[in-house]
PDB file of C-alpha atoms in Angstrom:
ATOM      1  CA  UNK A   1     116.460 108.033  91.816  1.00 49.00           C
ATOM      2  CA  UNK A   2     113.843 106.978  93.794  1.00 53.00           C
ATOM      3  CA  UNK A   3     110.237 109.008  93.350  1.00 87.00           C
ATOM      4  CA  UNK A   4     109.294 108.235  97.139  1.00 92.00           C
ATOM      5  CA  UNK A   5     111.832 108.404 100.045  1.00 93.00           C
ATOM      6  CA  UNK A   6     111.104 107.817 103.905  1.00 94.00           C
ATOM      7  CA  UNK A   7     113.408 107.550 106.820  1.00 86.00           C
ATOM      8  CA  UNK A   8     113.437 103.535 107.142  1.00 81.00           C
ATOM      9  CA  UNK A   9     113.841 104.496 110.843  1.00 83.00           C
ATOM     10  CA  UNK A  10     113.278 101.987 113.262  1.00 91.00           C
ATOM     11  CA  UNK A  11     111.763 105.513 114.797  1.00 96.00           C
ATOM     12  CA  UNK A  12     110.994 104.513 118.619  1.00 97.00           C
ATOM     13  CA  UNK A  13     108.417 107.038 120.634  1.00 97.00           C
ATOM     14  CA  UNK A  14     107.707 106.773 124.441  1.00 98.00           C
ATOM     15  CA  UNK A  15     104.032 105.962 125.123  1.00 98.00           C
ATOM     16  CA  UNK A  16     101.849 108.648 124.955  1.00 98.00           C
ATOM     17  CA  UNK A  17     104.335 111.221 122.698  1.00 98.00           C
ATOM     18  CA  UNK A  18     103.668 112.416 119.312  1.00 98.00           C
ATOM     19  CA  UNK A  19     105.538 110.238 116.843  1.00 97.00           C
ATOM     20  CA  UNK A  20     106.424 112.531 113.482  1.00 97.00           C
ATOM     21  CA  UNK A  21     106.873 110.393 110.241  1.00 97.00           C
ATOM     22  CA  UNK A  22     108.097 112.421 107.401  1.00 96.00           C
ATOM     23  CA  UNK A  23     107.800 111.505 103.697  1.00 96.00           C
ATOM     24  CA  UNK A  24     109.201 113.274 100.250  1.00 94.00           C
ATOM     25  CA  UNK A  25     108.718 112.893  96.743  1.00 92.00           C
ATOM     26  CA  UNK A  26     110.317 113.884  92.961  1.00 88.00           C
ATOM     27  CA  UNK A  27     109.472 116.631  91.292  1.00 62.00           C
ATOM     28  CA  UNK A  28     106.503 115.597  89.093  1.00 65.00           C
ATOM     29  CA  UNK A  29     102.762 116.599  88.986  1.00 73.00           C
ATOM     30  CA  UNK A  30     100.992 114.973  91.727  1.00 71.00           C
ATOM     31  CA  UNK A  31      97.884 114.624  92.873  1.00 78.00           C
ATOM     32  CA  UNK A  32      97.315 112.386  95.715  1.00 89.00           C
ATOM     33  CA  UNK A  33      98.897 111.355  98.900  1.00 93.00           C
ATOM     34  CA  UNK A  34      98.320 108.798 101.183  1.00 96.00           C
ATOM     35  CA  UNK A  35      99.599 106.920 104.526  1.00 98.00           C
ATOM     36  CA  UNK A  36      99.530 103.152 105.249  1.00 98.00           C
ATOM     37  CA  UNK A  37     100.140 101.451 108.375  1.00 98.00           C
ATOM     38  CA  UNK A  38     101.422  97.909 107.935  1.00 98.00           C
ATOM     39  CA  UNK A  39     101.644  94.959 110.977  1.00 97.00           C
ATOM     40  CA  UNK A  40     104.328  92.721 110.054  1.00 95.00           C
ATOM     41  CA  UNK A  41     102.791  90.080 108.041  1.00 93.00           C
ATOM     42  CA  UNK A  42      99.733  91.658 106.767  1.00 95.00           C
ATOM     43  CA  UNK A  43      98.166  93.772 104.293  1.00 97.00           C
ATOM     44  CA  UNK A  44      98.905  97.673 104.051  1.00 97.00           C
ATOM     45  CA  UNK A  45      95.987  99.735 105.584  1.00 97.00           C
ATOM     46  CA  UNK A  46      94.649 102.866 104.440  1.00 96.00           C
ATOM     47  CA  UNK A  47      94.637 105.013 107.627  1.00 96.00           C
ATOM     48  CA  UNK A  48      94.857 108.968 106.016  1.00 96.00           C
ATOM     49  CA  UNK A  49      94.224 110.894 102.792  1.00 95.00           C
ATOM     50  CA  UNK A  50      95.255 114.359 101.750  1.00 95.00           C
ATOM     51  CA  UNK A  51      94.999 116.403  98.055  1.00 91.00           C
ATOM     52  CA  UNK A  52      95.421 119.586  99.223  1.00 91.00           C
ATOM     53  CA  UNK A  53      97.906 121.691 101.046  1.00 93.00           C
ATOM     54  CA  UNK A  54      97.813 122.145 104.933  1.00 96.00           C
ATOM     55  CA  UNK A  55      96.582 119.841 107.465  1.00 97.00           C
ATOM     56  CA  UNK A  56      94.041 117.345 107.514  1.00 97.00           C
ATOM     57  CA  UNK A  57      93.272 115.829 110.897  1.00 97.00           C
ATOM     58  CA  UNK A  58      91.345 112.337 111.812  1.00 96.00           C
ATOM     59  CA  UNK A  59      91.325 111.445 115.494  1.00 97.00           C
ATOM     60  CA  UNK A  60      95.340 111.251 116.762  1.00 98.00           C
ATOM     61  CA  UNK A  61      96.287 110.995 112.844  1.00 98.00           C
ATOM     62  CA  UNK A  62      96.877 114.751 111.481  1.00 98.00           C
ATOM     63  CA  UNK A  63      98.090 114.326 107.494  1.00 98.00           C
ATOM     64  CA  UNK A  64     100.315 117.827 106.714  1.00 97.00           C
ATOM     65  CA  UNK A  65     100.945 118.236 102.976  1.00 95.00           C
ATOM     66  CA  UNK A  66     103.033 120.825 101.801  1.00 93.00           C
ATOM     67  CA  UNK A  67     103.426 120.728  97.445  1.00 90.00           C
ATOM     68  CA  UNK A  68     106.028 123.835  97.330  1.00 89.00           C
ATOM     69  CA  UNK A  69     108.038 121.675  99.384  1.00 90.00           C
ATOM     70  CA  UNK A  70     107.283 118.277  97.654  1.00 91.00           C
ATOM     71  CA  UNK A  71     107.002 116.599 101.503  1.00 92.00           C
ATOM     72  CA  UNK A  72     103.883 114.951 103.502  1.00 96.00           C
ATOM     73  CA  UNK A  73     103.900 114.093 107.143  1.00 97.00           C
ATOM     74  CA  UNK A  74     101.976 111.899 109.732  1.00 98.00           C
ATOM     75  CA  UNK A  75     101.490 112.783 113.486  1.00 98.00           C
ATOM     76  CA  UNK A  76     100.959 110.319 115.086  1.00 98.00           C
ATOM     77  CA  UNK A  77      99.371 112.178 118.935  1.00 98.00           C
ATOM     78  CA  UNK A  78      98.938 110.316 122.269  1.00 98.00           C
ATOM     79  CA  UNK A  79     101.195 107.477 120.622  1.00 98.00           C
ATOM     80  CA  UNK A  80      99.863 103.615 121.818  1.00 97.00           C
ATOM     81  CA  UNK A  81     101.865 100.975 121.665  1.00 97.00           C
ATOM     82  CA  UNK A  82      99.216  98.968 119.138  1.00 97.00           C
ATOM     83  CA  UNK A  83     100.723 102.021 116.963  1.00 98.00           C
ATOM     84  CA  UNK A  84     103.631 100.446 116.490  1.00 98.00           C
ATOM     85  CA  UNK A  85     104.082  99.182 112.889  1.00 97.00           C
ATOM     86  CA  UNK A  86     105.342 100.374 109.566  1.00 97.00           C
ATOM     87  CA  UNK A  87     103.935 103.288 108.028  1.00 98.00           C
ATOM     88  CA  UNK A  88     104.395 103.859 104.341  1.00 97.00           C
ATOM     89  CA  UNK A  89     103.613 106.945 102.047  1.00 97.00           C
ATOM     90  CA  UNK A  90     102.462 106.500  98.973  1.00 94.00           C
ATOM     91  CA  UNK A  91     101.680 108.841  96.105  1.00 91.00           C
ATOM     92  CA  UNK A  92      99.678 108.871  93.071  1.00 88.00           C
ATOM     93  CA  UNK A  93     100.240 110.732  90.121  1.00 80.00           C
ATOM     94  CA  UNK A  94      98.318 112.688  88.582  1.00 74.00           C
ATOM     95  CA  UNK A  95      96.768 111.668  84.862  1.00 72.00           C
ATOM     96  CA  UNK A  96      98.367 108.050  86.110  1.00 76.00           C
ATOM     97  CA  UNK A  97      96.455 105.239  88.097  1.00 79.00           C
ATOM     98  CA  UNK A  98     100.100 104.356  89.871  1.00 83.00           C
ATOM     99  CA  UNK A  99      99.853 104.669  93.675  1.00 87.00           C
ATOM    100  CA  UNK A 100     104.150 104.271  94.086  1.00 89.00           C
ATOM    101  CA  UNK A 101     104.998 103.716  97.784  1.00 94.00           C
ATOM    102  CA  UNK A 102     108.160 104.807 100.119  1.00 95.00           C
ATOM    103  CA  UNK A 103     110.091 102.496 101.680  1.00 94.00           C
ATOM    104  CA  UNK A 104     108.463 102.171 104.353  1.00 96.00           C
ATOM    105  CA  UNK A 105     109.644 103.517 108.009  1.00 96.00           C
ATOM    106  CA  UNK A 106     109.385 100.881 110.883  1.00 96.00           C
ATOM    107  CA  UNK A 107     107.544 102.859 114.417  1.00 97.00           C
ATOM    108  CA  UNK A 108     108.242 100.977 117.842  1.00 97.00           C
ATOM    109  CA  UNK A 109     106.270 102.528 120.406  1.00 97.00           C
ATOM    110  CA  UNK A 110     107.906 102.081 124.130  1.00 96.00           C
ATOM    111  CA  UNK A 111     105.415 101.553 126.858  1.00 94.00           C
TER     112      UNK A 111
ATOM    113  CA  UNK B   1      82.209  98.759 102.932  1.00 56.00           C
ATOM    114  CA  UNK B   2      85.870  98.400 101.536  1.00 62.00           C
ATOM    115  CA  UNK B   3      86.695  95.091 101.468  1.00 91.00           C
ATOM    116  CA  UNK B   4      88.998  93.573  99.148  1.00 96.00           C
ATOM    117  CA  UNK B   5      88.878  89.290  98.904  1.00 97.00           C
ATOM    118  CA  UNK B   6      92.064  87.333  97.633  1.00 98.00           C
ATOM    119  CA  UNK B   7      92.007  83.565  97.454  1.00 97.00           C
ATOM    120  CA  UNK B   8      94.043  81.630  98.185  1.00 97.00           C
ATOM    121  CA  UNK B   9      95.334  83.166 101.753  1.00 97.00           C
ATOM    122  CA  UNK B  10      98.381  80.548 101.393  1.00 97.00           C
ATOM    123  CA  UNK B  11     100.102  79.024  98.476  1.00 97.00           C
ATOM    124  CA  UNK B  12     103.052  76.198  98.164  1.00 97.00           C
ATOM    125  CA  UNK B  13     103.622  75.010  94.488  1.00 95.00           C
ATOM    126  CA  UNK B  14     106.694  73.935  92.423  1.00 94.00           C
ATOM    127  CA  UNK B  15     108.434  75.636  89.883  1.00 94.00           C
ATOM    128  CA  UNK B  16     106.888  73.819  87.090  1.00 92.00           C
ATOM    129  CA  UNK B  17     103.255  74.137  88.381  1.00 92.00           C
ATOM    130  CA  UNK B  18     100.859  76.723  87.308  1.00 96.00           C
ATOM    131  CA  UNK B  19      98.472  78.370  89.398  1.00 97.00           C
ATOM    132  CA  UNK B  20      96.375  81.381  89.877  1.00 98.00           C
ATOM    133  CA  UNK B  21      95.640  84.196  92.343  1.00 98.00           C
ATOM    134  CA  UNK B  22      92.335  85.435  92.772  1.00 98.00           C
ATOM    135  CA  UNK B  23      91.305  88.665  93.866  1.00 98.00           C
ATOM    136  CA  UNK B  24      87.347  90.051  94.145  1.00 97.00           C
ATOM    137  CA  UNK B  25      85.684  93.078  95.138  1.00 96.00           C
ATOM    138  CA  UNK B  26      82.038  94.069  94.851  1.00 89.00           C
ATOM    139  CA  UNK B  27      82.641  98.269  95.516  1.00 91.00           C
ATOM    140  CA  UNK B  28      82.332  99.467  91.896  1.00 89.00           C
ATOM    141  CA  UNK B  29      85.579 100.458  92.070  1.00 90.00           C
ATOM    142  CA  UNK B  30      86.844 100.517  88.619  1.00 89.00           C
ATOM    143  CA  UNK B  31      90.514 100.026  89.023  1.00 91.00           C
ATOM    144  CA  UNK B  32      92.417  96.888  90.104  1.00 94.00           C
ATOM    145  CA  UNK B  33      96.453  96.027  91.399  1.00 95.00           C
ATOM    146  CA  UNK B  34      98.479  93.573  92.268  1.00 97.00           C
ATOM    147  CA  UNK B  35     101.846  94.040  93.857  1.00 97.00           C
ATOM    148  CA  UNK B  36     104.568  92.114  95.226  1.00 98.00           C
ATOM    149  CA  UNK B  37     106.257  92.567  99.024  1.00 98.00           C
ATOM    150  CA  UNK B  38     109.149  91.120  99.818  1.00 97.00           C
ATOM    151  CA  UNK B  39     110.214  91.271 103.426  1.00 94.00           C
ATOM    152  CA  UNK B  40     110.525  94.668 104.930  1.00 92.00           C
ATOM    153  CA  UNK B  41     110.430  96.142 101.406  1.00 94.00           C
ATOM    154  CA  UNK B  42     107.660  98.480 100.252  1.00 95.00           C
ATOM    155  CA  UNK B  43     104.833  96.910  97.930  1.00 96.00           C
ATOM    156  CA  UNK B  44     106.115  97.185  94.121  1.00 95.00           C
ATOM    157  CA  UNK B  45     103.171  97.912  91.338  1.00 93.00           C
ATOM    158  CA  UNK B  46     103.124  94.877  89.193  1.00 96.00           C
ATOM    159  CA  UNK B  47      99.835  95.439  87.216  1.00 94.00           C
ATOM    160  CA  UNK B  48      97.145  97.853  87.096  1.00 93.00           C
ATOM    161  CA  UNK B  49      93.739  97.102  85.195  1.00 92.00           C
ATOM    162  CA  UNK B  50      92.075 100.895  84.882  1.00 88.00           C
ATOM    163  CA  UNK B  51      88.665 101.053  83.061  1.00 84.00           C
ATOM    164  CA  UNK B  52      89.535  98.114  81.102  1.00 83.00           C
ATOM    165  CA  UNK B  53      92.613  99.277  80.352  1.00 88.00           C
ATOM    166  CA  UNK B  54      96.177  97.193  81.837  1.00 90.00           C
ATOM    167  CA  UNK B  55      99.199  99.365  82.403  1.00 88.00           C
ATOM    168  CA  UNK B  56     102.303  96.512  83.247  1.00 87.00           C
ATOM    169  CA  UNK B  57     105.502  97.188  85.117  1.00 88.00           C
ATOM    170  CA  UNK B  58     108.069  96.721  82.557  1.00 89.00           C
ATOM    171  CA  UNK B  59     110.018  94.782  84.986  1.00 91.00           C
ATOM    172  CA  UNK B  60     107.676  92.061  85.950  1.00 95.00           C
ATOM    173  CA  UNK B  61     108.940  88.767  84.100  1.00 96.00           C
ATOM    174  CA  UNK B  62     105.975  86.783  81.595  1.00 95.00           C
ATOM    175  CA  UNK B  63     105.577  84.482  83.846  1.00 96.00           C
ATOM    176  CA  UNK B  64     103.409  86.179  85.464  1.00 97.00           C
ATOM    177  CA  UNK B  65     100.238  87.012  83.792  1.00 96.00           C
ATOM    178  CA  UNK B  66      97.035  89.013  84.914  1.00 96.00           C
ATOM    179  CA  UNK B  67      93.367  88.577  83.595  1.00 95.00           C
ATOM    180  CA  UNK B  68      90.582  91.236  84.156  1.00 93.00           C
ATOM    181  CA  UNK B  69      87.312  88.834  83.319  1.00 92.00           C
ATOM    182  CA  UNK B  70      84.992  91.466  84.986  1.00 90.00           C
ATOM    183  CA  UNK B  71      85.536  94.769  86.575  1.00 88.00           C
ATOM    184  CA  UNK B  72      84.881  92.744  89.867  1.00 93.00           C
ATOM    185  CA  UNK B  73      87.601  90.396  89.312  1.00 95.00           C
ATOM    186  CA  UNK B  74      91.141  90.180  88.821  1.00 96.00           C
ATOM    187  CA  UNK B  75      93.533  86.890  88.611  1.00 97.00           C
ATOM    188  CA  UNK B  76      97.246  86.749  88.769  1.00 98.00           C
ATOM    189  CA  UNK B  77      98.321  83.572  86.395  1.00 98.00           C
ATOM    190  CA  UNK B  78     101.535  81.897  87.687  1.00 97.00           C
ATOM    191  CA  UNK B  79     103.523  79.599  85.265  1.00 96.00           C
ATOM    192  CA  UNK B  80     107.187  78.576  85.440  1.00 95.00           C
ATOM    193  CA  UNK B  81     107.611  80.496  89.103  1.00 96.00           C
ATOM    194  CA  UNK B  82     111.029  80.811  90.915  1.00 96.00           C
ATOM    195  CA  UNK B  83     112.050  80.772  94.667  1.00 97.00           C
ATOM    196  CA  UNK B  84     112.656  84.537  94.054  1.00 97.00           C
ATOM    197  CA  UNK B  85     109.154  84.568  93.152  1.00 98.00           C
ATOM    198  CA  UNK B  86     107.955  83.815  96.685  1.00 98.00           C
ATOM    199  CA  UNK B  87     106.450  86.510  98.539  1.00 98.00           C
ATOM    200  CA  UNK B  88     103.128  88.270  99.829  1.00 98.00           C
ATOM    201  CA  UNK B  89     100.893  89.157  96.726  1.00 98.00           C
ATOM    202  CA  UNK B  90      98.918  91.936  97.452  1.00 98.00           C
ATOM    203  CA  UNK B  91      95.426  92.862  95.670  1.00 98.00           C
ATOM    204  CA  UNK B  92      93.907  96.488  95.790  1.00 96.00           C
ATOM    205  CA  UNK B  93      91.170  98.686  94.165  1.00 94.00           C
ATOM    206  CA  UNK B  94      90.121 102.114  93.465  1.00 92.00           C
ATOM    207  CA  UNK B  95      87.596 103.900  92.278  1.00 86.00           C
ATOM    208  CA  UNK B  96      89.779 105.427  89.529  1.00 76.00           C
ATOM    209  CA  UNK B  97      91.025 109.251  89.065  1.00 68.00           C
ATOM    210  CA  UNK B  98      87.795 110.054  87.922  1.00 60.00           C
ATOM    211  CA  UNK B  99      86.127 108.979  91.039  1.00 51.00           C
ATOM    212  CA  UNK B 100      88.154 109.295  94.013  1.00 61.00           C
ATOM    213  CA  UNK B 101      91.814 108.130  94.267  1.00 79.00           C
ATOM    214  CA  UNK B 102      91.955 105.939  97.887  1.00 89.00           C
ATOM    215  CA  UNK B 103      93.024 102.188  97.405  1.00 92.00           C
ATOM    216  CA  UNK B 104      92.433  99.080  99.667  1.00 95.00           C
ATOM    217  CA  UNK B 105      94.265  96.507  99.805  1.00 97.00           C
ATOM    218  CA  UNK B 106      93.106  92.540 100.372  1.00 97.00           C
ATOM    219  CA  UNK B 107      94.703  90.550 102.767  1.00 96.00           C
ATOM    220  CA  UNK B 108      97.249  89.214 100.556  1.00 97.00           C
ATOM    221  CA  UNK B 109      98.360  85.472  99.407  1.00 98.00           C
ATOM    222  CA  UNK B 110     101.569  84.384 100.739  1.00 98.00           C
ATOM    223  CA  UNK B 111     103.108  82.324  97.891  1.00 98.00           C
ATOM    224  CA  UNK B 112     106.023  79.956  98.389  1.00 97.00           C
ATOM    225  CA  UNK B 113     107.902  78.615  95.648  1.00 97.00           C
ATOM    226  CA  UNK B 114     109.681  75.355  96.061  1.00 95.00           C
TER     227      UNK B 114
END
């Protein structure tokens, strides 16, 4: 059973549109939850952070976290196509230096 | 400033050859990764170094083998690779659960195994 799970997509958004990326996890303590955005062919980048429940908002990124529900989401607002890449949760544990990741779900913007 | 620094970017070498990745980072961050990415597959945790402390992946195969020589420094040692070995190696650090949680990645080194 995976301990991460993401809709692999591809997820494709018209320009300009809020693009809604939706992540779950297993039922064990956790303590911190993060999103990546990946270009093919690089590095994973750190674009939001959130510990606590509700919404956390930075720019056209808002982070929702909701622990009774074991779920995080990304909005994505006034979508561009240099948005389009892969976006993938990841979750760390708590007690436990292990950041695990989703798979991953692939975001094609449409000009 | 959260910059991570892997050498090398690229890597070619033969199964018999032994090499190392290095990874460096000068933010006091006291906990270290690597991971490997395969294509379109999410990074999987190979190694962690925590306040001098490694936690391994039971999964990861000997022939792969990480050394901590300062809390600035981490290096993946390669010996004995296979093709299935080839993909992007990812370094990242954090400044540990008791400081903060967020972890940056480096670049990456794009190994090849021939």
């Amino acid at each position: 059973q995976k301990e991460v799970e993401q809709n692999s997509g591809p997820l494709s958004v018209p320009e300009g549109a809020i693009a809604s990326l939706n992540c779950t996890y297993s039922d064990r303590v956790s303590q911190s939850f993060f999103w990546y955005r990946q270009y093919s062919g690089k590095s994973p980048e750190l674009i939001m952070s959130i510990y606590s429940n509700g919404d956390k908002e930075d720019g056209r990124f808002t982070a929702q976290l909701n622990k009774a529900s074991q779920y995080v989401s990304l909005l994505i607002r006034d979508s561009q196509p240099s948005d389009s890449a892969t976006y993938l949760c990841a979750v760390k544990w708590a007690a436990s230096e292990k950041l695990t990741f989703g798979t991953g779900t692939r975001l094609t913007i449409i000009p | 400033d959260t910059e991570v620094t892997q050498t090398p970017k690229h890597l070619v070498m033969g199964m018999t050859n032994k090499k190392s990745l290095k990874c460096e980072q000068h933010m006091g961050h006291r906990a270290m990764y690597w991971y490997k990415q395969k294509a379109k597959k999410p990074p999987e945790l190979m190694f962690v170094y925590s306040y001098e402390k490694l936690s391994i992946n039971e999964s990861v195969p000997s022939r792969f083998s990480p050394e901590c020589p300062n809390s600035s420094l981490l290096n993946l040692h390669l010996h004995a690779l296979q093709p299935e070995d080839s993909a992007l190696y990812l370094c990242a650090s954090s400044r540990g659960s008791r400081g903060g949680t967020e972890a940056f990645f480096g670049q990456g080194t794009r190994l090849t195994v021939v």
